[in-house]
Tab-separated table of C-alpha atoms and ligand atoms in Angstrom:
chain	number	residue	atom	x	y	z
A	1	MET	CA	0.000	0.000	0.000
A	2	SER	CA	1.379	3.420	-0.975
A	3	ALA	CA	1.931	5.930	1.812
A	4	PRO	CA	-1.127	8.176	2.040
A	5	ASP	CA	-0.714	11.786	1.007
A	6	LEU	CA	-3.760	12.680	3.067
A	7	ILE	CA	-5.759	11.152	5.884
A	8	VAL	CA	-9.273	12.358	6.623
A	9	ARG	CA	-10.424	11.078	9.959
A	10	GLY	CA	-13.230	11.635	12.374
A	11	LYS	CA	-15.423	10.141	15.056
A	12	ARG	CA	-18.304	9.638	12.634
A	13	VAL	CA	-17.240	8.156	9.297
A	14	LEU	CA	-19.874	6.504	7.133
A	15	ALA	CA	-17.758	4.023	5.163
A	16	ALA	CA	-18.868	1.598	2.422
A	17	ASP	CA	-22.480	0.625	3.072
A	18	ALA	CA	-22.424	1.078	6.859
A	19	VAL	CA	-25.750	1.839	8.496
A	20	GLU	CA	-24.215	3.858	11.312
A	21	PRO	CA	-21.052	5.969	11.326
A	22	THR	CA	-18.003	4.812	13.284
A	23	PRO	CA	-14.641	6.385	14.199
A	24	ALA	CA	-12.263	5.784	11.284
A	25	ALA	CA	-9.360	7.150	9.260
A	26	ILE	CA	-9.623	7.380	5.470
A	27	HIS	CA	-6.243	6.964	3.786
A	28	ILE	CA	-5.936	8.729	0.454
A	29	HIS	CA	-3.224	8.445	-2.201
A	30	HIS	CA	-3.353	10.287	-5.528
A	31	GLY	CA	-7.032	11.049	-5.018
A	32	VAL	CA	-8.089	7.478	-4.343
A	33	VAL	CA	-9.052	5.833	-1.052
A	34	THR	CA	-6.382	3.240	-0.277
A	35	ALA	CA	-7.728	2.097	3.095
A	36	VAL	CA	-10.298	2.792	5.773
A	37	THR	CA	-8.708	1.973	9.111
A	38	PRO	CA	-9.382	2.452	12.824
A	39	PHE	CA	-9.152	6.088	13.849
A	40	ASP	CA	-5.681	5.863	15.397
A	41	GLU	CA	-3.954	4.160	12.495
A	42	ALA	CA	-2.184	7.019	10.814
A	43	PRO	CA	1.456	6.829	9.758
A	44	SER	CA	3.529	9.547	11.372
A	45	GLY	CA	4.221	12.416	9.015
A	46	ALA	CA	1.006	11.993	7.038
A	47	SER	CA	-1.058	15.116	6.492
A	48	ILE	CA	-4.277	14.763	8.501
A	49	TYR	CA	-7.621	16.532	8.165
A	50	GLU	CA	-9.468	16.208	11.460
A	51	ALA	CA	-13.228	16.107	10.925
A	52	GLY	CA	-13.838	15.965	14.680
A	53	ASP	CA	-17.494	15.366	15.438
A	54	ASP	CA	-18.660	16.112	11.901
A	55	LEU	CA	-20.025	13.292	9.794
A	56	VAL	CA	-17.791	12.153	6.927
A	57	MET	CA	-19.858	10.759	4.068
A	58	ALA	CA	-19.171	9.962	0.421
A	59	GLY	CA	-19.601	12.973	-1.835
A	60	ILE	CA	-23.136	13.228	-3.172
A	61	VAL	CA	-23.874	11.989	-6.686
A	62	ASP	CA	-26.663	14.006	-8.323
A	63	THR	CA	-27.793	12.409	-11.581
A	64	HIS	CA	-30.459	14.965	-12.476
A	65	VAL	CA	-29.111	18.476	-13.074
A	66	HIS	CA	-29.997	20.967	-15.817
A	67	ILE	CA	-27.064	23.267	-16.539
A	68	ASN	CA	-28.371	24.765	-19.834
A	69	GLU	CA	-24.953	25.630	-21.309
A	70	PRO	CA	-24.228	26.227	-24.168
A	71	GLY	CA	-27.146	28.241	-25.490
A	72	ARG	CA	-28.981	29.175	-22.297
A	73	ALA	CA	-26.082	29.948	-20.000
A	74	ASP	CA	-28.075	32.964	-18.834
A	75	TRP	CA	-30.351	30.428	-17.089
A	76	GLU	CA	-27.548	28.533	-15.317
A	77	GLY	CA	-24.051	27.542	-16.364
A	78	PHE	CA	-21.223	25.110	-15.707
A	79	THR	CA	-19.354	27.479	-13.393
A	80	THR	CA	-22.291	28.527	-11.236
A	81	ALA	CA	-23.912	25.083	-11.102
A	82	THR	CA	-20.756	23.167	-10.255
A	83	ARG	CA	-19.740	25.706	-7.601
A	84	ALA	CA	-23.190	25.360	-6.061
A	85	ALA	CA	-22.689	21.600	-6.164
A	86	ALA	CA	-19.354	21.828	-4.343
A	87	ALA	CA	-20.901	24.058	-1.668
A	88	GLY	CA	-23.677	21.502	-1.189
A	89	GLY	CA	-21.389	18.480	-0.861
A	90	VAL	CA	-22.171	17.206	-4.372
A	91	THR	CA	-18.957	15.911	-5.972
A	92	THR	CA	-20.418	14.179	-9.025
A	93	LEU	CA	-23.223	15.349	-11.212
A	94	ILE	CA	-24.702	14.047	-14.422
A	95	GLU	CA	-26.120	16.745	-16.647
A	96	MET	CA	-29.410	16.540	-18.526
A	97	PRO	CA	-29.415	16.742	-22.331
A	98	LEU	CA	-31.983	19.511	-22.660
A	99	ASN	CA	-32.249	23.237	-22.146
A	100	SER	CA	-28.840	23.696	-23.711
A	101	ILE	CA	-28.702	24.661	-27.382
A	102	PRO	CA	-28.039	22.381	-29.054
A	103	ALA	CA	-29.650	19.678	-26.967
A	104	THR	CA	-27.408	16.630	-26.460
A	105	THR	CA	-29.121	14.471	-29.059
A	106	THR	CA	-26.206	13.933	-31.472
A	107	ALA	CA	-22.525	13.172	-31.009
A	108	GLU	CA	-21.720	16.550	-32.554
A	109	ALA	CA	-23.910	18.352	-30.019
A	110	PHE	CA	-22.243	16.363	-27.240
A	111	ARG	CA	-18.844	17.587	-28.402
A	112	GLU	CA	-20.160	21.157	-28.344
A	113	LYS	CA	-21.293	20.646	-24.782
A	114	LEU	CA	-17.906	19.264	-23.742
A	115	ALA	CA	-16.229	22.272	-25.338
A	116	ALA	CA	-18.550	24.617	-23.425
A	117	ALA	CA	-17.759	22.838	-20.153
A	118	ALA	CA	-13.985	22.918	-20.574
A	119	GLY	CA	-12.253	24.672	-17.691
A	120	LYS	CA	-15.509	25.414	-15.856
A	121	LEU	CA	-16.132	22.290	-13.797
A	122	TRP	CA	-15.687	22.527	-10.029
A	123	VAL	CA	-16.906	18.946	-9.506
A	124	ASP	CA	-16.779	15.822	-11.672
A	125	THR	CA	-19.458	15.975	-14.341
A	126	GLY	CA	-20.897	13.438	-16.751
A	127	PHE	CA	-23.681	13.734	-19.303
A	128	TRP	CA	-26.896	12.071	-20.395
A	129	GLY	CA	-27.838	11.963	-24.070
A	130	GLY	CA	-31.375	12.386	-25.335
A	131	VAL	CA	-33.891	10.278	-27.245
A	132	VAL	CA	-36.014	12.539	-29.448
A	133	PRO	CA	-38.101	11.805	-32.548
A	134	GLY	CA	-35.804	10.961	-35.437
A	135	ASN	CA	-32.438	10.504	-33.681
A	136	LEU	CA	-32.369	6.694	-33.552
A	137	HIS	CA	-29.083	6.612	-35.467
A	138	ASP	CA	-27.463	9.060	-33.088
A	139	LEU	CA	-27.898	6.871	-30.020
A	140	GLY	CA	-25.012	4.489	-30.756
A	141	PRO	CA	-22.531	7.279	-31.526
A	142	LEU	CA	-23.555	9.214	-28.371
A	143	TRP	CA	-23.032	6.072	-26.291
A	144	GLN	CA	-19.639	5.497	-27.916
A	145	GLU	CA	-18.654	9.068	-27.097
A	146	GLY	CA	-19.360	8.469	-23.427
A	147	VAL	CA	-22.860	9.529	-22.360
A	148	PHE	CA	-24.162	7.466	-19.434
A	149	GLY	CA	-27.652	6.802	-20.817
A	150	PHE	CA	-30.564	8.583	-22.458
A	151	LYS	CA	-33.359	10.887	-21.314
A	152	CYS	CA	-36.721	11.205	-23.041
A	153	PHE	CA	-39.980	13.070	-22.486
A	154	LEU	CA	-43.443	11.650	-23.046
A	155	VAL	CA	-44.949	15.155	-22.878
A	156	PRO	CA	-43.679	18.462	-24.318
A	157	SER	CA	-40.391	19.262	-22.581
A	158	GLY	CA	-40.849	23.025	-22.480
A	159	VAL	CA	-38.118	23.702	-25.061
A	160	GLU	CA	-38.494	23.198	-28.793
A	161	GLU	CA	-35.052	21.666	-29.392
A	162	PHE	CA	-36.027	18.631	-27.363
A	163	GLY	CA	-39.113	16.985	-28.820
A	164	HIS	CA	-41.146	14.437	-26.921
A	165	VAL	CA	-41.478	10.835	-28.008
A	166	GLY	CA	-44.577	8.755	-28.613
A	167	GLU	CA	-45.187	5.054	-28.284
A	168	ASP	CA	-43.800	4.289	-31.767
A	169	ASP	CA	-40.575	6.178	-31.063
A	170	LEU	CA	-40.162	4.234	-27.822
A	171	ARG	CA	-40.811	0.905	-29.507
A	172	ALA	CA	-38.040	1.747	-31.974
A	173	ALA	CA	-35.557	3.221	-29.479
A	174	LEU	CA	-35.728	0.806	-26.565
A	175	PRO	CA	-34.380	-2.245	-28.440
A	176	VAL	CA	-31.440	-0.070	-29.523
A	177	LEU	CA	-30.793	0.971	-25.925
A	178	ALA	CA	-31.182	-2.635	-24.776
A	179	GLN	CA	-28.482	-3.679	-27.228
A	180	LEU	CA	-26.175	-0.951	-25.923
A	181	GLY	CA	-26.997	-1.737	-22.294
A	182	ALA	CA	-27.976	1.898	-21.790
A	183	PRO	CA	-30.716	3.023	-19.391
A	184	LEU	CA	-33.658	5.104	-20.615
A	185	LEU	CA	-34.537	7.928	-18.199
A	186	ALA	CA	-38.129	8.916	-18.761
A	187	HIS	CA	-40.114	12.001	-17.883
A	188	SER	CA	-43.327	10.097	-17.424
A	189	GLU	CA	-46.581	11.946	-17.961
A	190	ASP	CA	-49.250	10.940	-20.476
A	191	PRO	CA	-49.813	13.785	-22.978
A	192	LYS	CA	-53.487	12.990	-23.597
A	193	ILE	CA	-54.355	13.089	-19.922
A	194	ILE	CA	-52.337	16.285	-19.466
A	195	ASP	CA	-54.134	17.851	-22.441
A	196	SER	CA	-57.607	17.196	-21.140
A	197	ALA	CA	-56.686	18.130	-17.554
A	198	SER	CA	-55.130	21.353	-18.834
A	199	THR	CA	-58.325	22.258	-20.664
A	200	VAL	CA	-60.219	21.961	-17.386
A	201	ALA	CA	-57.537	23.833	-15.448
A	202	ALA	CA	-57.385	26.692	-17.963
A	203	LYS	CA	-60.762	27.868	-16.652
A	204	LEU	CA	-59.378	28.138	-13.112
A	205	PRO	CA	-57.445	31.134	-11.746
A	206	GLY	CA	-53.816	30.972	-12.916
A	207	LYS	CA	-52.477	32.444	-9.668
A	208	LYS	CA	-53.780	29.534	-7.588
A	209	TYR	CA	-51.422	26.622	-7.063
A	210	SER	CA	-54.445	24.338	-6.925
A	211	SER	CA	-55.137	25.180	-10.593
A	212	TRP	CA	-51.669	24.003	-11.604
A	213	LEU	CA	-52.216	20.816	-9.628
A	214	VAL	CA	-55.474	20.131	-11.473
A	215	SER	CA	-53.590	20.364	-14.776
A	216	ARG	CA	-51.057	17.615	-13.879
A	217	PRO	CA	-52.943	14.755	-12.185
A	218	CYS	CA	-51.353	11.590	-10.758
A	219	GLU	CA	-53.205	9.629	-13.384
A	220	ALA	CA	-50.981	11.100	-16.111
A	221	GLU	CA	-47.865	9.772	-14.367
A	222	ASN	CA	-49.416	6.407	-13.599
A	223	LYS	CA	-50.504	5.826	-17.205
A	224	ALA	CA	-47.176	6.882	-18.675
A	225	ILE	CA	-45.222	4.619	-16.324
A	226	GLU	CA	-47.478	1.680	-17.193
A	227	LEU	CA	-46.801	2.247	-20.885
A	228	LEU	CA	-43.039	2.503	-20.343
A	229	VAL	CA	-43.006	-0.673	-18.264
A	230	ARG	CA	-44.802	-2.556	-21.051
A	231	ILE	CA	-42.420	-1.376	-23.764
A	232	ALA	CA	-39.253	-1.829	-21.672
A	233	THR	CA	-40.380	-5.323	-20.686
A	234	ALA	CA	-40.848	-6.282	-24.329
A	235	ALA	CA	-37.476	-4.773	-25.274
A	236	LYS	CA	-35.687	-6.148	-22.155
A	237	SER	CA	-34.164	-2.716	-21.666
A	238	ARG	CA	-33.207	-0.749	-18.559
A	239	LEU	CA	-35.792	1.808	-17.479
A	240	HIS	CA	-35.401	4.628	-14.974
A	241	ILE	CA	-38.344	6.820	-13.984
A	242	VAL	CA	-37.151	10.318	-13.145
A	243	HIS	CA	-38.806	12.600	-10.578
A	244	VAL	CA	-41.691	10.401	-9.415
A	245	SER	CA	-44.262	12.651	-7.778
A	246	SER	CA	-47.365	10.446	-7.905
A	247	ALA	CA	-47.418	8.102	-4.919
A	248	GLU	CA	-50.044	6.089	-6.813
A	249	ALA	CA	-47.324	5.115	-9.286
A	250	LEU	CA	-45.341	3.315	-6.585
A	251	ASP	CA	-47.481	0.199	-6.907
A	252	ILE	CA	-46.698	0.057	-10.628
A	253	VAL	CA	-42.950	0.406	-10.032
A	254	ARG	CA	-43.046	-2.150	-7.207
A	255	ALA	CA	-44.911	-4.680	-9.333
A	256	ALA	CA	-42.553	-4.140	-12.292
A	257	LYS	CA	-39.553	-4.829	-10.059
A	258	THR	CA	-40.953	-8.229	-9.106
A	259	THR	CA	-41.121	-9.250	-12.795
A	260	GLY	CA	-37.371	-8.917	-13.179
A	261	LEU	CA	-37.510	-5.759	-15.301
A	262	ALA	CA	-34.409	-3.610	-14.693
A	263	ILE	CA	-36.441	-0.663	-13.483
A	264	THR	CA	-35.356	2.030	-11.024
A	265	ALA	CA	-37.017	5.228	-9.890
A	266	GLU	CA	-36.048	8.500	-8.259
A	267	THR	CA	-37.899	11.246	-6.465
A	268	CYS	CA	-36.752	14.779	-5.611
A	269	PRO	CA	-36.161	16.849	-2.469
A	270	HIS	CA	-39.098	19.185	-3.221
A	271	TYR	CA	-41.636	16.344	-3.387
A	272	LEU	CA	-40.319	15.137	-0.025
A	273	THR	CA	-40.349	18.577	1.597
A	274	PHE	CA	-43.317	20.657	0.472
A	275	ALA	CA	-47.027	19.946	0.237
A	276	ALA	CA	-49.821	21.655	-1.658
A	277	ASP	CA	-52.295	21.478	1.193
A	278	GLU	CA	-50.223	22.102	4.285
A	279	THR	CA	-49.509	25.195	6.322
A	280	ASN	CA	-46.472	26.698	4.723
A	281	SER	CA	-44.382	28.313	7.406
A	282	LEU	CA	-42.949	30.825	4.961
A	283	GLY	CA	-45.520	31.340	2.308
A	284	SER	CA	-47.710	33.836	4.014
A	285	GLU	CA	-47.825	36.342	6.812
A	286	ASP	CA	-50.985	34.603	7.870
A	287	PRO	CA	-50.046	31.565	9.989
A	288	SER	CA	-53.305	29.845	9.122
A	289	TYR	CA	-52.524	29.996	5.405
A	290	ILE	CA	-52.934	26.564	3.893
A	291	GLY	CA	-50.989	25.390	0.860
A	292	ILE	CA	-48.572	26.956	-1.567
A	293	PRO	CA	-49.276	30.702	-1.714
A	294	ASP	CA	-50.977	32.379	-4.657
A	295	GLY	CA	-48.455	33.352	-7.318
A	296	ALA	CA	-45.566	31.435	-5.691
A	297	THR	CA	-44.296	30.156	-9.028
A	298	GLU	CA	-40.935	29.225	-7.504
A	299	PHE	CA	-42.832	26.072	-6.433
A	300	LYS	CA	-43.795	25.212	-10.018
A	301	CYS	CA	-42.391	22.042	-11.524
A	302	ALA	CA	-43.769	19.128	-13.517
A	303	PRO	CA	-44.935	16.733	-12.338
A	304	PRO	CA	-46.121	18.973	-9.515
A	305	ILE	CA	-45.646	19.023	-5.761
A	306	ARG	CA	-48.752	17.250	-4.434
A	307	GLU	CA	-50.551	16.888	-1.102
A	308	ALA	CA	-49.025	15.992	2.268
A	309	GLU	CA	-50.591	12.549	2.259
A	310	ASN	CA	-48.966	11.842	-1.128
A	311	ARG	CA	-45.620	13.093	0.220
A	312	GLU	CA	-45.767	10.679	3.143
A	313	ARG	CA	-46.370	7.792	0.750
A	314	LEU	CA	-43.310	8.857	-1.260
A	315	TRP	CA	-41.314	8.660	1.965
A	316	ALA	CA	-42.706	5.179	2.582
A	317	GLY	CA	-41.686	4.265	-0.986
A	318	LEU	CA	-38.118	5.310	-0.212
A	319	GLY	CA	-38.269	3.430	3.054
A	320	ASP	CA	-39.299	0.153	1.404
A	321	GLY	CA	-36.931	0.539	-1.569
A	322	THR	CA	-39.551	1.075	-4.270
A	323	LEU	CA	-37.919	4.431	-4.908
A	324	ASP	CA	-34.205	3.835	-5.362
A	325	PHE	CA	-32.784	7.265	-4.728
A	326	ILE	CA	-33.189	11.039	-4.687
A	327	ALA	CA	-31.917	13.497	-7.309
A	328	SER	CA	-32.328	17.266	-7.309
A	329	ASP	CA	-33.811	17.965	-10.771
A	330	HIS	CA	-32.111	21.334	-10.351
A	331	SER	CA	-33.665	23.390	-13.163
A	332	PRO	CA	-33.395	27.151	-12.748
A	333	CYS	CA	-34.251	29.934	-15.172
A	334	PRO	CA	-33.963	33.724	-15.218
A	335	PRO	CA	-36.364	35.169	-12.632
A	336	GLU	CA	-38.469	36.936	-15.283
A	337	LEU	CA	-39.445	33.539	-16.732
A	338	LYS	CA	-41.015	32.687	-13.370
A	339	ARG	CA	-43.513	35.506	-14.075
A	340	LYS	CA	-43.563	36.692	-10.502
A	341	GLU	CA	-45.203	39.955	-11.592
A	342	THR	CA	-48.387	38.121	-12.614
A	343	GLY	CA	-47.877	34.985	-10.532
A	344	ASP	CA	-49.431	32.945	-13.328
A	345	PHE	CA	-48.592	29.277	-12.746
A	346	PHE	CA	-49.481	28.353	-16.328
A	347	ALA	CA	-47.223	30.986	-17.903
A	348	ALA	CA	-44.237	30.485	-15.568
A	349	TRP	CA	-41.290	28.232	-16.422
A	350	GLY	CA	-41.488	24.943	-14.528
A	351	GLY	CA	-38.378	23.990	-12.609
A	352	ILE	CA	-37.040	24.160	-9.075
A	353	ALA	CA	-33.544	25.295	-8.190
A	354	SER	CA	-32.080	23.433	-5.232
A	355	LEU	CA	-28.751	21.810	-6.161
A	356	GLU	CA	-26.886	23.242	-3.180
A	357	LEU	CA	-29.669	22.467	-0.701
A	358	GLY	CA	-30.452	18.841	-1.507
A	359	LEU	CA	-28.487	17.349	1.383
A	360	ALA	CA	-29.995	19.633	4.014
A	361	ALA	CA	-33.523	19.470	2.596
A	362	VAL	CA	-33.575	15.692	2.447
A	363	TRP	CA	-31.822	15.231	5.778
A	364	THR	CA	-34.204	17.626	7.574
A	365	SER	CA	-37.216	15.644	6.414
A	366	ALA	CA	-35.573	12.222	6.711
A	367	ARG	CA	-34.510	12.796	10.289
A	368	ALA	CA	-37.986	13.963	11.229
A	369	ARG	CA	-39.265	10.599	10.003
A	370	GLY	CA	-36.655	8.554	11.883
A	371	TYR	CA	-34.347	7.644	8.985
A	372	SER	CA	-30.606	7.226	9.606
A	373	VAL	CA	-27.684	8.862	7.839
A	374	GLY	CA	-26.925	5.383	6.478
A	375	ARG	CA	-30.171	5.449	4.489
A	376	LEU	CA	-29.344	8.978	3.396
A	377	ALA	CA	-26.036	7.792	1.911
A	378	GLU	CA	-27.882	5.112	-0.067
A	379	TRP	CA	-30.367	7.653	-1.450
A	380	LEU	CA	-27.916	10.460	-2.217
A	381	CYS	CA	-24.677	8.641	-3.038
A	382	ARG	CA	-24.790	4.895	-3.789
A	383	GLY	CA	-28.163	4.706	-5.550
A	384	PRO	CA	-27.482	7.414	-8.130
A	385	ALA	CA	-23.918	6.122	-8.708
A	386	ARG	CA	-25.406	2.739	-9.605
A	387	LEU	CA	-27.769	4.227	-12.181
A	388	ALA	CA	-24.867	5.912	-13.955
A	389	GLY	CA	-22.682	2.808	-13.771
A	390	LEU	CA	-20.217	4.746	-11.613
A	391	SER	CA	-20.169	2.458	-8.569
A	392	ARG	CA	-16.577	1.366	-9.046
A	393	ARG	CA	-15.401	4.962	-8.585
A	394	LYS	CA	-18.127	7.005	-6.923
A	395	GLY	CA	-20.823	6.886	-4.266
A	396	ALA	CA	-19.056	5.247	-1.311
A	397	ILE	CA	-16.023	5.604	0.928
A	398	ALA	CA	-14.150	2.390	0.185
A	399	GLU	CA	-10.773	1.156	-0.982
A	400	GLY	CA	-10.229	1.857	-4.656
A	401	ARG	CA	-12.913	4.540	-4.946
A	402	ASP	CA	-12.277	8.200	-5.630
A	403	ALA	CA	-11.749	10.126	-2.389
A	404	ASP	CA	-14.870	12.265	-2.842
A	405	LEU	CA	-16.099	13.300	0.591
A	406	VAL	CA	-18.550	15.623	2.239
A	407	VAL	CA	-17.811	16.580	5.839
A	408	TRP	CA	-20.955	17.963	7.443
A	409	ASN	CA	-22.731	18.634	10.698
A	410	PRO	CA	-26.113	16.873	10.789
A	411	GLU	CA	-27.135	18.661	13.997
A	412	ALA	CA	-26.428	22.222	12.888
A	413	GLY	CA	-29.319	24.230	11.518
A	414	PHE	CA	-29.485	27.245	9.247
A	415	ARG	CA	-32.051	29.450	7.587
A	416	VAL	CA	-31.864	29.488	3.780
A	417	GLU	CA	-30.761	32.913	2.568
A	418	ALA	CA	-31.374	32.805	-1.156
A	419	GLU	CA	-28.858	35.579	-1.861
A	420	ARG	CA	-26.056	33.435	-0.469
A	421	LEU	CA	-26.697	30.480	-2.779
A	422	HIS	CA	-24.169	29.951	-5.564
A	423	GLN	CA	-26.593	29.069	-8.355
A	424	ARG	CA	-26.872	31.753	-11.075
A	425	HIS	CA	-30.387	32.894	-10.126
A	426	LYS	CA	-31.383	32.870	-6.496
A	427	LEU	CA	-35.126	32.244	-6.684
A	428	THR	CA	-35.916	29.046	-4.771
A	429	PRO	CA	-38.904	27.736	-2.817
A	430	TYR	CA	-36.536	26.977	0.072
A	431	ALA	CA	-35.872	30.674	0.747
A	432	GLY	CA	-36.421	31.448	4.421
A	433	ARG	CA	-36.819	27.819	5.357
A	434	ASP	CA	-35.021	26.375	8.391
A	435	LEU	CA	-32.983	23.310	7.476
A	436	LEU	CA	-30.671	20.946	9.312
A	437	GLY	CA	-27.262	19.885	8.018
A	438	VAL	CA	-24.392	22.275	7.355
A	439	VAL	CA	-21.577	21.374	4.958
A	440	THR	CA	-18.192	22.038	6.561
A	441	ALA	CA	-15.937	20.814	3.745
A	442	THR	CA	-16.060	19.031	0.403
A	443	PHE	CA	-13.217	16.927	-1.027
A	444	LEU	CA	-12.961	15.991	-4.697
A	445	ARG	CA	-10.534	13.131	-5.396
A	446	GLY	CA	-8.623	13.911	-2.223
A	447	ARG	CA	-8.443	17.644	-2.782
A	448	LYS	CA	-10.322	20.036	-0.519
A	449	ILE	CA	-12.427	22.144	-2.891
A	450	PHE	CA	-14.724	23.891	-0.404
A	451	GLU	CA	-14.523	24.710	3.281
A	452	ARG	CA	-16.711	26.923	5.486
A	453	GLY	CA	-18.060	29.049	2.663
A	454	GLU	CA	-14.770	29.347	0.735
A	455	PHE	CA	-13.903	27.747	-2.600
A	456	LEU	CA	-10.340	26.538	-2.491
A	457	ALA	CA	-9.066	24.659	-5.488
A	458	GLY	CA	-10.390	26.229	-8.682
A	459	PRO	CA	-12.244	24.318	-11.369
A	460	THR	CA	-10.554	20.938	-10.849
A	461	GLY	CA	-13.559	18.824	-11.825
A	462	ASN	CA	-13.153	16.226	-14.561
A	463	VAL	CA	-15.462	15.303	-17.402
A	464	LEU	CA	-16.694	11.792	-16.673
A	465	LYS	CA	-17.294	9.471	-19.588
A	466	ARG	CA	-18.992	6.124	-19.497
A	467	SER	CA	-16.130	4.259	-21.129
A	468	GLU	CA	-13.709	5.455	-18.472
A	469	ALA	CA	-16.050	4.932	-15.520
B	501	ZN	ZN1	-35.388	17.483	-15.105
């Protein structure tokens, strides 16, 4: 074993797949963990970072992030997003293929994206490709160039460069993905159900959150997931359902898992935190105010944040393993696109910005429901690393893995001050909210990149490619 160039040690280290943290020393050489030993085993002369009472966990892997560069860098960008990630303890992120121009639906577009990212990555970053109508022959080349899998939409995506697919497109694409071994990540809402629900909702006041909710019913998610399960089963392909918000869909996912289909599913911090019908401690001056306030379009996303009862069933779905993990779906836009001046939920861009707050948001709610930090590490680190095929390098503190670490205090609380977030635009539904879990330091491949509010190492993140993972 090579002599470590750094040891990170503490009283609470969450190594490998441990349920509870224990005192340990993490030995690091050239950015890789070479051993996890008892706390006192440190060769004399080694440089030591003392985490003290803070928890030391694997760096978070966030597989659902919209960065929008090139083309819409005024919405978010590689520099701002990856700095926000570092501040939030996220050391690996996988970027979504849409909202950039061009969208990542051809190998050429992928190369443009890599060029735009060059020199701007503060954490390790990989990329998803896209399945859109007519790009069947681009899937193989994208996979060869190193994307980790493919995203598609079953409903309009919100941007014209990224068309949504129908049943015929899926029946053609999934056998191709099956042959490659690539997962399909699906935004699962049925367009017909959304259309008819939207017609009903259009007659309701646009400033009311309840109107938005009427336009995106659970049924649309349930139906779309059923269709995807049928097609993926026939094609024997891998299927991942992104941002599950309908708790009714959990039965469908659970049943599909028992058939042997390689299906996984994620949910997001906002579905686990907020509720459409619950007193919102921040939303109104009036403490009896129920639900998401009128015009609070920072809460708009699709599928939508639903009722408290639905939220609790999502938590139960995480608890029993039906939902595999949690990803942020960080998707910001310029504040004017949120239409705060009219507060019209139908006109506003849908997307919630929370990359930097995922750890604290999820931990605050998880702890309140009795879940351990060990479960948290499964949901935020190991589960997403598995989806991307990154488990040999990322997602756990273990010999041979990259020394990506987040050192944080699970007992410390803070109030979210939007202006202090590092994302490009500060609008977020978490503003003013009290959360638990403060990041002390973030290490990327053995290098301290963030500590107590300061960025330390510059943009030292790598592009991750599937073939090298
Ligand atoms: Zn998304």
